[in-house]
CSV table of C-alpha atoms in Angstrom, one decimal:
chain,number,residue,atom,x,y,z
A,1,UNK,CA,151.9,78.3,43.7
A,2,UNK,CA,154.3,78.0,46.6
A,3,UNK,CA,156.0,75.0,48.1
A,4,UNK,CA,156.7,74.9,51.9
A,5,UNK,CA,159.2,72.7,53.7
A,6,UNK,CA,159.4,72.6,57.5
A,7,UNK,CA,162.3,71.8,59.7
A,8,UNK,CA,163.4,72.1,63.3
A,9,UNK,CA,161.1,69.7,65.0
A,10,UNK,CA,162.4,67.3,67.6
A,11,UNK,CA,162.1,66.2,71.2
A,12,UNK,CA,162.4,68.5,74.2
A,13,UNK,CA,161.6,68.4,77.9
A,14,UNK,CA,159.0,70.5,79.5
A,15,UNK,CA,160.1,74.1,79.8
A,16,UNK,CA,162.5,73.7,76.8
A,17,UNK,CA,162.6,75.5,73.5
A,18,UNK,CA,162.5,74.7,69.8
A,19,UNK,CA,162.7,76.8,66.7
A,20,UNK,CA,160.8,75.7,63.7
A,21,UNK,CA,161.6,76.9,60.2
A,22,UNK,CA,159.5,77.0,57.0
A,23,UNK,CA,161.3,77.4,53.8
A,24,UNK,CA,159.2,78.8,51.0
A,25,UNK,CA,159.9,78.2,47.3
A,26,UNK,CA,159.5,81.9,46.4
A,27,UNK,CA,160.1,85.3,48.0
A,28,UNK,CA,156.4,85.9,47.1
A,29,UNK,CA,155.6,84.2,50.4
A,30,UNK,CA,156.0,87.7,52.0
A,31,UNK,CA,152.9,88.7,50.2
A,32,UNK,CA,150.9,85.9,51.7
A,33,UNK,CA,149.4,85.3,55.1
A,34,UNK,CA,151.7,82.6,56.6
A,35,UNK,CA,150.6,80.5,59.5
A,36,UNK,CA,151.7,77.6,61.7
A,37,UNK,CA,149.1,74.9,62.5
A,38,UNK,CA,149.5,72.0,64.8
A,39,UNK,CA,147.7,68.7,65.3
A,40,UNK,CA,148.1,67.1,68.6
A,41,UNK,CA,147.1,63.4,69.3
A,42,UNK,CA,143.3,63.1,69.7
A,43,UNK,CA,142.7,66.8,68.9
A,44,UNK,CA,141.7,68.7,65.8
A,45,UNK,CA,144.2,70.6,63.9
A,46,UNK,CA,144.5,74.2,65.2
A,47,UNK,CA,146.1,77.4,64.1
A,48,UNK,CA,148.7,78.5,66.6
A,49,UNK,CA,150.2,81.6,64.9
A,50,UNK,CA,150.0,83.8,61.8
A,51,UNK,CA,152.2,86.4,60.1
A,52,UNK,CA,150.2,88.9,58.1
A,53,UNK,CA,151.7,90.5,55.1
A,54,UNK,CA,152.4,94.1,54.5
A,55,UNK,CA,153.3,94.8,58.1
A,56,UNK,CA,149.8,94.0,59.4
A,57,UNK,CA,151.2,92.2,62.4
A,58,UNK,CA,150.9,88.8,63.9
A,59,UNK,CA,148.2,86.6,65.6
A,60,UNK,CA,148.6,83.9,68.3
A,61,UNK,CA,146.3,81.4,69.8
A,62,UNK,CA,145.6,82.0,73.4
A,63,UNK,CA,147.3,78.8,74.3
A,64,UNK,CA,150.7,79.9,72.9
A,65,UNK,CA,150.5,83.7,73.4
A,66,UNK,CA,153.6,84.9,75.2
A,67,UNK,CA,155.5,81.7,74.6
A,68,UNK,CA,155.6,81.4,70.8
A,69,UNK,CA,157.0,84.0,68.3
A,70,UNK,CA,156.4,83.9,64.6
A,71,UNK,CA,158.7,85.9,62.4
A,72,UNK,CA,160.4,86.2,59.0
A,73,UNK,CA,163.8,84.7,59.5
A,74,UNK,CA,167.0,86.2,58.4
A,75,UNK,CA,167.5,83.3,56.0
A,76,UNK,CA,166.0,83.8,52.6
A,77,UNK,CA,162.4,82.9,52.1
A,78,UNK,CA,162.1,81.5,55.6
A,79,UNK,CA,159.4,81.8,58.2
A,80,UNK,CA,160.2,80.8,61.8
A,81,UNK,CA,158.3,79.8,64.9
A,82,UNK,CA,160.3,80.2,68.1
A,83,UNK,CA,158.7,78.1,70.8
A,84,UNK,CA,159.7,78.7,74.4
A,85,UNK,CA,158.5,77.2,77.7
A,86,UNK,CA,157.1,74.2,76.0
A,87,UNK,CA,154.6,71.9,77.8
A,88,UNK,CA,153.2,68.5,76.9
A,89,UNK,CA,150.1,70.1,75.4
A,90,UNK,CA,152.3,71.6,72.7
A,91,UNK,CA,153.3,68.3,71.3
A,92,UNK,CA,152.1,67.4,67.8
A,93,UNK,CA,152.8,67.8,64.2
A,94,UNK,CA,153.5,71.4,63.2
A,95,UNK,CA,152.7,72.4,59.7
A,96,UNK,CA,153.5,75.6,57.8
A,97,UNK,CA,150.7,77.0,55.6
A,98,UNK,CA,150.1,79.8,53.2
A,99,UNK,CA,146.9,81.7,52.2
A,100,UNK,CA,147.7,83.1,48.8
A,101,UNK,CA,144.2,84.1,47.7
A,102,UNK,CA,141.9,86.6,49.3
A,103,UNK,CA,140.5,85.2,52.5
A,104,UNK,CA,141.2,84.4,56.1
A,105,UNK,CA,144.5,83.2,57.3
A,106,UNK,CA,142.8,80.3,59.0
A,107,UNK,CA,142.0,78.8,55.6
A,108,UNK,CA,145.3,78.2,53.8
A,109,UNK,CA,145.5,76.9,50.3
A,110,UNK,CA,149.0,75.6,50.5
A,111,UNK,CA,150.5,73.3,53.2
A,112,UNK,CA,153.9,71.9,54.0
A,113,UNK,CA,154.4,68.3,55.1
A,114,UNK,CA,154.8,69.0,58.8
A,115,UNK,CA,157.4,68.4,61.4
A,116,UNK,CA,157.0,66.5,64.7
A,117,UNK,CA,157.4,68.1,68.0
A,118,UNK,CA,157.6,65.9,71.1
A,119,UNK,CA,157.5,67.3,74.6
A,120,UNK,CA,158.3,65.0,77.6
A,121,UNK,CA,157.7,65.8,81.3
């Protein structure tokens, strides 16, 4: 079992940057596939980025490729999402999630509470 707590959301203008953090309750999070999902108003929740364990790399949705970077932060047990060149379509609730069992990263079994990102033009 793992608990996830997000932070770093806020308001920014188009073209700005934000850095989201996800604090995990255990260093075991490094063994899980960790992902960030977002839910924008009127849209279904979508996965935007994943960090695969054991050095297997990262994955990004086409909509954020080249603008977002998911990484293990220098802070203990923390996963980050650096978001640059934000646009209004990036607004939404961003949630950190973990897949702890065998299976795809797109189907997490643990979720954080989410953090709000607002982007104004």
